[in-house]
Short mmCIF file of C-alpha atoms in Angstrom, two decimals:
data_model
loop_
_atom_site.label_atom_id
_atom_site.label_comp_id
_atom_site.label_asym_id
_atom_site.label_seq_id
_atom_site.Cartn_x
_atom_site.Cartn_y
_atom_site.Cartn_z
CA MET A 1 0.00 0.00 0.00
CA VAL A 2 1.44 3.43 0.98
CA VAL A 3 5.14 3.80 1.82
CA ILE A 4 6.24 5.85 4.81
CA ILE A 5 9.29 7.85 3.79
CA THR A 6 10.03 9.52 7.13
CA VAL A 7 8.30 9.13 10.47
CA ASP A 8 9.21 9.98 14.03
CA ASN A 9 7.09 7.32 15.69
CA THR A 10 7.87 8.58 19.19
CA TYR A 11 6.64 12.03 18.26
CA LEU A 12 3.45 10.68 16.68
CA THR A 13 2.74 8.41 19.67
CA ASP A 14 3.18 11.31 22.07
CA VAL A 15 0.96 13.62 20.01
CA PHE A 16 -1.91 11.17 19.83
CA ASN A 17 -1.69 9.94 23.41
CA GLN A 18 -1.97 13.50 24.65
CA TYR A 19 -4.85 14.13 22.28
CA LYS A 20 -6.80 11.12 23.56
CA LEU A 21 -6.77 12.55 27.09
CA ARG A 22 -8.40 15.86 26.12
CA GLU A 23 -12.02 15.48 27.22
CA ASN A 24 -13.26 18.50 25.24
CA LEU A 25 -12.07 17.25 21.84
CA LEU A 26 -13.79 15.00 19.31
CA TYR A 27 -12.06 11.73 20.16
CA GLN A 28 -13.72 11.75 23.58
CA THR A 29 -16.93 13.67 22.87
CA TRP A 30 -17.84 12.10 19.52
CA PHE A 31 -15.86 8.92 18.86
CA ILE A 32 -15.77 7.38 22.34
CA LYS A 33 -18.79 8.70 24.23
CA SER A 34 -21.43 9.36 21.58
CA GLU A 35 -24.33 6.90 21.52
CA LYS A 36 -25.76 8.97 18.66
CA ARG A 37 -22.72 8.06 16.52
CA LEU A 38 -23.26 4.35 17.07
CA LYS A 39 -26.98 4.53 16.28
CA ALA A 40 -26.26 6.48 13.09
CA PHE A 41 -24.65 3.47 11.36
CA LYS A 42 -27.89 1.50 11.43
CA LYS A 43 -30.03 4.49 10.44
CA VAL A 44 -27.86 5.50 7.50
CA ARG A 45 -27.78 1.94 6.16
CA LYS A 46 -31.58 1.76 6.42
CA TYR A 47 -32.12 5.06 4.57
CA VAL A 48 -29.56 4.15 1.90
CA GLN A 49 -31.57 1.01 1.15
CA VAL A 50 -34.69 3.19 0.80
CA LEU A 51 -32.83 5.55 -1.55
CA ILE A 52 -31.73 2.64 -3.75
CA LYS A 53 -35.30 1.35 -3.90
CA HIS A 54 -36.68 4.78 -4.86
CA VAL A 55 -34.12 5.27 -7.64
CA ASN A 56 -34.66 1.80 -9.06
CA ASN A 57 -38.44 2.12 -9.19
CA GLY A 58 -38.33 5.69 -10.52
CA THR A 59 -39.78 7.46 -7.46
CA PHE A 60 -36.65 9.36 -6.43
CA PRO A 61 -37.72 13.06 -6.29
CA THR A 62 -36.30 15.95 -8.30
CA ASP A 63 -35.14 17.78 -5.19
CA PHE A 64 -33.17 17.06 -2.03
CA LYS A 65 -36.10 18.05 0.16
CA ASN A 66 -38.30 15.16 1.34
CA SER A 67 -36.03 12.58 -0.30
CA ALA A 68 -34.38 9.52 1.27
CA LEU A 69 -31.08 11.30 0.64
CA GLU A 70 -32.23 14.12 2.91
CA ASP A 71 -33.04 11.53 5.60
CA ILE A 72 -29.52 10.12 5.25
CA MET A 73 -27.84 13.49 5.50
CA ASN A 74 -30.01 14.60 8.44
CA VAL A 75 -28.69 11.64 10.44
CA ILE A 76 -25.10 12.42 9.43
CA ALA A 77 -25.38 16.15 10.09
CA GLU A 78 -26.53 15.38 13.65
CA GLN A 79 -23.02 14.08 14.37
CA THR A 80 -21.59 17.02 16.33
CA GLU A 81 -19.11 19.44 14.72
CA ILE A 82 -17.30 16.94 12.48
CA PHE A 83 -20.20 16.66 10.01
CA LYS A 84 -21.53 20.20 10.33
CA GLY A 85 -22.53 21.35 6.86
CA ALA A 86 -22.41 17.84 5.36
CA LYS A 87 -25.89 18.31 3.86
CA HIS A 88 -24.86 21.30 1.80
CA ALA A 89 -23.11 19.27 -0.92
CA PHE A 90 -26.31 17.36 -1.69
CA MET A 91 -28.78 20.25 -1.67
CA TRP A 92 -30.20 21.02 -5.11
CA LYS A 93 -28.79 24.27 -6.50
CA PRO A 94 -31.03 25.10 -9.50
CA LYS A 95 -28.88 27.89 -10.95
CA LEU A 96 -25.81 25.65 -11.00
CA ARG A 97 -27.75 22.49 -11.93
CA ILE A 98 -25.91 20.56 -9.21
CA PRO A 99 -25.68 17.98 -7.91
CA ASP A 100 -26.81 16.49 -11.21
CA ILE A 101 -28.72 13.55 -9.75
CA TYR A 102 -32.14 15.15 -9.41
CA GLU A 103 -32.87 15.63 -13.12
CA ASN A 104 -30.54 13.11 -14.76
CA ARG A 105 -31.82 9.52 -14.60
CA GLU A 106 -28.49 8.05 -15.72
CA ASN A 107 -26.64 9.85 -12.91
CA GLN A 108 -29.25 8.74 -10.36
CA LEU A 109 -28.74 5.14 -11.39
CA ALA A 110 -24.95 5.45 -11.17
CA PHE A 111 -25.17 6.91 -7.66
CA SER A 112 -27.70 4.30 -6.54
CA LEU A 113 -25.71 1.42 -8.03
CA CYS A 114 -22.56 2.61 -6.27
CA LEU A 115 -24.29 2.60 -2.88
CA ASP A 116 -25.97 -0.74 -3.58
CA GLN A 117 -22.67 -2.40 -4.47
CA ILE A 118 -20.95 -0.97 -1.41
CA LEU A 119 -23.65 -2.59 0.72
CA LYS A 120 -23.22 -5.93 -1.03
CA ALA A 121 -19.46 -6.06 -1.64
CA ASN A 122 -17.37 -8.21 0.69
CA GLN A 123 -13.90 -7.13 -0.43
CA GLU A 124 -12.14 -3.81 -0.01
CA ILE A 125 -10.86 -3.65 -3.59
CA LYS A 126 -14.38 -4.25 -4.95
CA MET A 127 -15.62 -1.29 -2.91
CA LEU A 128 -12.79 0.96 -4.08
CA PHE A 129 -13.40 -0.07 -7.67
CA THR A 130 -17.09 0.76 -7.28
CA ILE A 131 -16.20 4.24 -6.07
CA ASN A 132 -13.81 4.67 -8.97
CA ILE A 133 -16.61 3.87 -11.43
CA LEU A 134 -18.73 6.61 -9.84
CA ALA A 135 -15.78 9.03 -9.94
CA GLU A 136 -15.25 8.38 -13.65
CA LYS A 137 -18.85 9.39 -14.35
CA LYS A 138 -17.80 12.95 -13.37
CA ILE A 139 -21.31 13.77 -12.17
CA ARG A 140 -21.45 17.50 -11.63
CA GLY A 141 -21.55 18.40 -7.97
CA LEU A 142 -21.23 14.81 -6.75
CA GLY A 143 -17.66 14.56 -5.49
CA PRO A 144 -16.00 12.98 -2.44
CA ALA A 145 -18.64 14.49 -0.14
CA VAL A 146 -20.24 11.09 -0.80
CA ALA A 147 -17.51 9.73 1.50
CA ASN A 148 -19.46 11.08 4.47
CA ILE A 149 -22.15 8.54 3.58
CA LEU A 150 -19.65 5.79 2.82
CA TYR A 151 -18.10 6.14 6.26
CA PHE A 152 -21.37 5.10 7.90
CA LEU A 153 -21.62 2.09 5.56
CA GLU A 154 -18.02 0.84 5.90
CA PRO A 155 -16.20 2.76 8.68
CA THR A 156 -12.98 0.72 8.46
CA ILE A 157 -12.61 1.35 4.72
CA PHE A 158 -13.90 4.88 4.04
CA PRO A 159 -12.98 7.94 6.15
CA PRO A 160 -15.09 11.11 6.04
CA PHE A 161 -13.87 13.91 3.78
CA ASN A 162 -14.15 17.62 4.56
CA THR A 163 -12.05 20.78 4.69
CA ALA A 164 -10.92 20.44 8.32
CA ILE A 165 -9.85 16.79 7.93
CA VAL A 166 -7.89 17.63 4.77
CA ASN A 167 -6.23 20.63 6.45
CA GLY A 168 -5.32 18.55 9.49
CA TYR A 169 -3.81 15.80 7.37
CA ASN A 170 -1.78 18.24 5.28
CA TYR A 171 -0.55 20.04 8.39
CA LEU A 172 0.55 16.81 10.07
CA THR A 173 2.13 15.10 7.07
CA GLY A 174 3.26 17.94 4.82
CA SER A 175 1.00 16.63 2.03
CA LYS A 176 -0.92 18.72 -0.49
CA ILE A 177 -4.28 16.97 -0.59
CA ARG A 178 -6.93 19.00 -2.40
CA LEU A 179 -10.57 19.11 -1.42
CA GLY A 180 -13.15 17.84 -3.91
CA LYS A 181 -11.03 15.44 -5.97
CA TRP A 182 -11.58 11.69 -5.80
CA GLU A 183 -7.93 11.08 -6.64
CA ASP A 184 -6.94 13.11 -3.59
CA TYR A 185 -9.50 11.33 -1.46
CA PHE A 186 -7.82 8.01 -2.29
CA LYS A 187 -4.45 9.47 -1.29
CA LEU A 188 -5.89 10.77 1.98
CA ARG A 189 -7.54 7.45 2.71
CA ASP A 190 -4.35 5.46 2.15
CA GLY A 191 -2.35 7.84 4.33
CA MET A 192 -4.87 7.66 7.17
CA ILE A 193 -4.83 3.86 7.08
CA GLU A 194 -1.03 3.88 7.15
CA LEU A 195 -1.06 6.17 10.17
CA ASN A 196 -3.43 3.69 11.82
CA CYS A 197 -0.81 0.98 11.34
CA LEU A 198 1.88 2.87 13.24
CA GLY A 199 1.93 1.13 16.60
CA GLY A 200 -1.81 0.57 16.71
CA LEU A 201 -2.41 4.11 17.92
CA PHE A 202 -5.74 4.52 16.18
CA SER A 203 -8.87 2.38 15.99
CA LYS A 204 -9.58 0.50 12.77
CA ASP A 205 -12.75 2.58 12.68
CA LEU A 206 -11.47 5.54 10.67
CA GLY A 207 -13.69 7.86 12.68
CA ALA A 208 -10.96 7.98 15.36
CA ILE A 209 -8.21 9.34 13.14
CA SER A 210 -10.73 11.54 11.32
CA ALA A 211 -11.64 13.18 14.62
CA PHE A 212 -7.92 13.63 15.38
CA LEU A 213 -7.21 15.27 12.01
CA PHE A 214 -10.38 17.37 12.18
CA ASP A 215 -9.32 18.88 15.50
CA ILE A 216 -5.84 19.59 14.10
CA GLY A 217 -7.36 21.19 11.00
CA LYS A 218 -9.68 23.38 13.09
CA LEU A 219 -6.73 24.34 15.32
CA ASN A 220 -8.51 22.85 18.31
CA TYR A 221 -5.41 20.76 18.92
CA ILE A 222 -2.01 22.22 18.05
CA VAL A 223 0.79 20.01 16.72
CA ARG A 224 4.32 20.98 15.78
CA GLU A 225 4.59 22.42 12.26
CA ASN A 226 5.96 19.75 9.95
CA GLU A 227 9.12 21.53 8.77
CA GLU A 228 11.39 18.66 9.79
CA GLU A 229 9.24 15.91 8.25
CA TYR A 230 8.15 14.20 11.47
CA VAL A 231 5.59 12.33 9.38
CA ARG A 232 5.90 12.13 5.61
CA ILE A 233 3.75 9.88 3.43
CA SER A 234 4.15 9.07 -0.25
CA GLU A 235 1.42 9.21 -2.86
CA SER A 236 -1.43 6.73 -2.87
CA ASN A 237 -1.19 3.31 -4.49
CA THR A 238 -4.97 2.81 -4.60
CA GLN A 239 -5.20 3.94 -8.23
CA LYS A 240 -2.82 1.13 -9.23
CA LEU A 241 -5.01 -1.41 -7.46
CA ILE A 242 -8.08 0.02 -9.16
CA LYS A 243 -6.39 -0.21 -12.57
CA GLN A 244 -5.67 -3.90 -11.96
CA LYS A 245 -9.28 -4.44 -10.94
CA LEU A 246 -10.48 -2.49 -13.98
CA GLU A 247 -8.68 -4.90 -16.29
CA LYS A 248 -10.44 -7.83 -14.62
CA GLU A 249 -13.82 -6.09 -14.79
CA ASP A 250 -13.58 -5.40 -18.52
CA GLY A 251 -14.96 -8.86 -19.30
CA LYS A 252 -17.98 -8.25 -17.06
CA ASN A 253 -18.77 -5.00 -18.89
CA VAL A 254 -18.77 -6.82 -22.23
CA HIS A 255 -20.97 -9.55 -20.74
CA GLN A 256 -23.55 -7.00 -19.60
CA LYS A 257 -23.48 -5.17 -22.94
CA ILE A 258 -24.36 -8.42 -24.73
CA GLN A 259 -27.16 -9.08 -22.23
CA TYR A 260 -28.55 -5.62 -23.00
CA ILE A 261 -28.42 -6.20 -26.77
CA LEU A 262 -30.19 -9.58 -26.47
CA ALA A 263 -32.88 -8.25 -24.10
CA THR A 264 -33.67 -5.18 -26.19
CA LEU A 265 -33.72 -7.30 -29.36
CA GLY A 266 -36.20 -9.71 -27.78
CA ASN A 267 -38.42 -6.85 -26.61
CA GLU A 268 -38.34 -5.18 -30.04
CA ILE A 269 -39.52 -8.28 -31.92
CA GLY A 270 -42.45 -8.97 -29.61
CA TYR A 271 -41.19 -11.09 -26.70
CA HIS A 272 -40.85 -10.31 -23.00
CA ALA A 273 -37.15 -10.41 -22.13
CA TRP A 274 -35.83 -11.62 -18.80
CA ILE A 275 -32.32 -10.78 -17.57
CA ALA A 276 -30.63 -12.81 -14.82
CA SER A 277 -31.97 -11.65 -11.46
CA ASN A 278 -28.54 -10.83 -10.03
CA ASP A 279 -27.82 -8.44 -12.93
CA HIS A 280 -30.92 -6.23 -12.76
CA ASN A 281 -29.12 -3.34 -11.05
CA ARG A 282 -26.12 -3.30 -13.37
CA ILE A 283 -25.72 -0.35 -15.72
CA VAL A 284 -24.88 -0.46 -19.44
CA ASP A 285 -24.27 2.89 -21.15
CA GLY A 286 -26.48 4.59 -18.60
CA ASN A 287 -29.26 2.00 -18.84
CA ARG A 288 -30.22 -0.20 -15.91
CA LEU A 289 -30.53 -3.81 -17.08
CA GLY A 290 -33.60 -4.32 -14.90
CA ASP A 291 -35.39 -1.62 -16.90
CA VAL A 292 -35.25 -3.74 -20.08
CA SER A 293 -36.26 -6.94 -18.26
CA ILE A 294 -39.58 -8.12 -16.93
CA PRO A 295 -39.42 -7.63 -13.14
CA LEU A 296 -40.40 -11.20 -12.24
CA LEU A 297 -40.29 -14.56 -13.96
CA PRO A 298 -43.64 -15.66 -15.46
CA GLU A 299 -45.78 -17.99 -13.36
CA THR A 300 -44.82 -20.89 -15.61
CA ILE A 301 -41.34 -20.64 -14.07
CA TYR A 302 -42.03 -18.88 -10.78
CA GLN A 303 -44.27 -21.72 -9.56
CA LEU A 304 -41.61 -24.38 -10.09
CA PRO A 305 -39.79 -25.83 -7.03
CA ASN A 306 -37.57 -23.14 -5.53
CA PRO A 307 -34.10 -24.55 -6.40
CA LEU A 308 -35.14 -25.05 -10.04
CA SER A 309 -36.80 -21.65 -10.48
CA ARG A 310 -33.83 -19.95 -8.81
CA THR A 311 -31.39 -21.66 -11.19
CA ILE A 312 -33.49 -20.73 -14.23
CA GLY A 313 -33.68 -17.17 -12.94
CA LEU A 314 -29.88 -16.94 -13.25
CA ILE A 315 -29.89 -17.64 -17.00
CA ASP A 316 -28.40 -14.54 -18.62
CA VAL A 317 -31.32 -13.77 -20.96
CA ILE A 318 -34.62 -15.54 -21.69
CA TRP A 319 -37.25 -14.53 -24.23
CA PHE A 320 -40.79 -15.37 -23.13
CA SER A 321 -43.92 -15.35 -25.27
CA LYS A 322 -46.85 -13.20 -24.18
CA ASN A 323 -48.41 -16.20 -22.44
CA GLY A 324 -45.25 -16.81 -20.41
CA GLU A 325 -43.74 -19.70 -22.37
CA PRO A 326 -39.94 -19.61 -22.81
CA ILE A 327 -38.96 -19.31 -26.48
CA CYS A 328 -35.19 -18.69 -26.39
CA ALA A 329 -32.57 -18.91 -23.66
CA PHE A 330 -29.13 -17.31 -23.92
CA GLU A 331 -25.99 -17.79 -21.86
CA VAL A 332 -23.28 -15.19 -22.44
CA GLU A 333 -19.86 -16.75 -21.93
CA LYS A 334 -17.11 -14.13 -22.22
CA SER A 335 -14.61 -16.06 -20.11
CA THR A 336 -16.58 -18.16 -17.62
CA SER A 337 -17.35 -21.87 -17.81
CA ILE A 338 -19.42 -22.73 -20.86
CA ILE A 339 -20.73 -25.97 -19.38
CA SER A 340 -22.22 -24.23 -16.32
CA GLY A 341 -24.32 -22.01 -18.59
CA MET A 342 -25.38 -25.00 -20.66
CA ASN A 343 -26.45 -26.82 -17.50
CA ARG A 344 -28.69 -23.92 -16.46
CA MET A 345 -30.37 -23.95 -19.86
CA ASP A 346 -30.61 -27.73 -19.66
CA ASP A 347 -32.71 -27.31 -16.51
CA LEU A 348 -35.08 -25.02 -18.39
CA TYR A 349 -35.22 -27.42 -21.32
CA SER A 350 -36.22 -30.28 -19.01
CA ILE A 351 -39.43 -28.31 -18.25
CA HIS A 352 -40.17 -26.80 -21.68
CA GLN A 353 -38.87 -29.01 -24.48
CA GLU A 354 -41.17 -28.37 -27.43
CA ASN A 355 -40.36 -24.87 -28.70
CA LEU A 356 -37.34 -23.79 -26.68
CA MET A 357 -34.15 -22.81 -28.49
CA MET A 358 -30.91 -22.43 -26.49
CA TYR A 359 -27.93 -20.31 -27.47
CA ILE A 360 -24.40 -19.89 -26.15
CA VAL A 361 -23.21 -16.37 -27.01
CA SER A 362 -19.46 -15.91 -26.87
CA PRO A 363 -16.35 -14.24 -28.31
CA ASP A 364 -15.12 -15.55 -31.67
CA GLN A 365 -11.98 -17.06 -30.12
CA ARG A 366 -14.03 -19.49 -28.02
CA GLU A 367 -15.81 -21.08 -30.98
CA GLU A 368 -13.86 -24.34 -30.92
CA GLU A 369 -14.38 -24.65 -27.16
CA ILE A 370 -18.14 -24.25 -27.60
CA ARG A 371 -18.33 -26.91 -30.27
CA ALA A 372 -16.40 -29.30 -28.04
CA GLN A 373 -18.91 -28.76 -25.23
CA PHE A 374 -21.86 -29.23 -27.60
CA ASN A 375 -20.46 -32.61 -28.57
CA ARG A 376 -20.20 -33.95 -25.03
CA PRO A 377 -21.89 -37.39 -24.61
CA HIS A 378 -24.83 -35.94 -22.64
CA TYR A 379 -25.88 -33.86 -25.63
CA MET A 380 -24.85 -36.27 -28.36
CA ARG A 381 -26.92 -39.11 -26.87
CA ASN A 382 -30.01 -36.89 -26.70
CA GLN A 383 -30.55 -35.90 -30.33
CA ASN A 384 -33.66 -33.86 -29.55
CA LEU A 385 -31.73 -31.79 -26.98
CA HIS A 386 -28.78 -31.49 -29.36
CA ASP A 387 -31.09 -30.15 -32.09
CA HIS A 388 -32.19 -27.29 -29.82
CA LEU A 389 -28.65 -25.98 -29.26
CA ARG A 390 -27.01 -23.19 -31.26
CA TYR A 391 -24.24 -20.68 -30.69
CA ILE A 392 -23.80 -17.04 -31.69
CA LEU A 393 -20.54 -15.08 -31.85
CA PHE A 394 -20.23 -11.59 -30.33
CA THR A 395 -19.12 -9.91 -33.56
CA ASP A 396 -22.11 -11.23 -35.51
CA LEU A 397 -24.60 -10.20 -32.85
CA GLU A 398 -23.19 -6.69 -32.43
CA LYS A 399 -22.91 -6.15 -36.18
CA HIS A 400 -26.46 -7.21 -37.05
CA ALA A 401 -28.47 -6.36 -33.90
CA ASN A 402 -30.01 -3.15 -35.28
CA PHE A 403 -30.99 -4.86 -38.54
CA MET A 404 -32.67 -7.70 -36.62
CA LYS A 405 -34.55 -5.23 -34.40
CA LYS A 406 -35.87 -3.47 -37.49
CA PHE A 407 -36.87 -6.48 -39.56
CA GLY A 408 -37.33 -9.33 -37.06
CA LYS A 409 -40.77 -10.77 -36.40
CA ASP A 410 -39.79 -13.72 -34.19
CA PHE A 411 -36.78 -15.73 -33.03
CA THR A 412 -36.08 -17.01 -36.55
CA ILE A 413 -34.33 -13.69 -37.22
CA LEU A 414 -31.42 -15.22 -35.29
CA ALA A 415 -30.90 -17.94 -37.90
CA PRO A 416 -28.48 -16.04 -40.17
CA ILE A 417 -26.03 -15.48 -37.30
CA SER A 418 -26.56 -18.81 -35.50
CA HIS A 419 -24.32 -21.86 -35.79
CA TYR A 420 -25.22 -25.54 -35.40
CA PRO A 421 -23.13 -27.55 -32.90
CA SER A 422 -21.03 -28.66 -35.88
CA GLY A 423 -20.12 -25.04 -36.59
CA GLU A 424 -22.18 -24.84 -39.76
CA LEU A 425 -24.33 -21.73 -40.14
CA VAL A 426 -28.09 -22.19 -39.76
CA ARG A 427 -29.81 -21.84 -43.14
#
């Protein structure tokens, strides 16, 4: 992570130990003795879940007032001096058109998805990557003030971010962190975590060191000016970690783009498209996948035994007729196991054999691998099942999708880009 270039550990230990004893400062009054702080974690999480629900179902208001976001920020702003003014960043400023989440549906979805994934993620790098995706959207007026919310969702990973904390950090370490930049927030975060590692002086809850830096920044607690580099911290390494994660996530983005193309194609030619339930909140070019999918599986599937219906619900895309019968099932296999997708479709085929067509959709370079899987004994022995299998290559789908949307009447429009298990094109 971050490298400490110079540090006088004795000095830092003495500074913080003296600070902890000051009963009138934030470590004692807010971090240690505030029941309101502890209750806020549960309240903020609850209101964040409400906000996500409102955005996803299209009922998020066009103003901060009376929104779930206002409820979130009211709880946070109650937290003594450290979060005073935290609401201001989220209040709608009509003349400036910021923050641009009250009138822009795409930005709302990006903000909501970020919070939703923070709640669900179980790894630090996944959370940081999620924040980086939001940062890259460059939503006007929606900067690292969001970190004040993130702190109450994951207090050991995200510190708060405000002027006093930044000033305190710069004063202590000789850094030049700027307010309002996500890149600088990552640097600040890494430095605070590194300070936490020095002798175990600070709690893993980043509220402790945030209170410490806030009091330094407000000049409530005076430390020696850092002319002799008592504590010096290098630049953040978080961006490198995010870049590595970004390379891994590229395949997922392609996967979701193909899901979107298949779902919108199915809807355009008269079917009701279903997208795998765990992908409904993912965003493709500003579009939420759940918005181009039916919200629930038809009763023909929903009423099946729970393990079976749940497995079918994870198929990447299914086209249903108007009476709820499955017509086509698609598994998008960018880099994951082809056989696992085929097995999910096999479960669906065991229920609806007559008219169902099943397609593996994959990159061109996996064509030979697909054909090998199609010719496994399980499929070769069952000629009827084998006859219902086809595969489609990414390049063909992307190239011809708009034409098929314009001229397609039913699933047979897929024939010109579909391949038999042998590799021969469907005629």
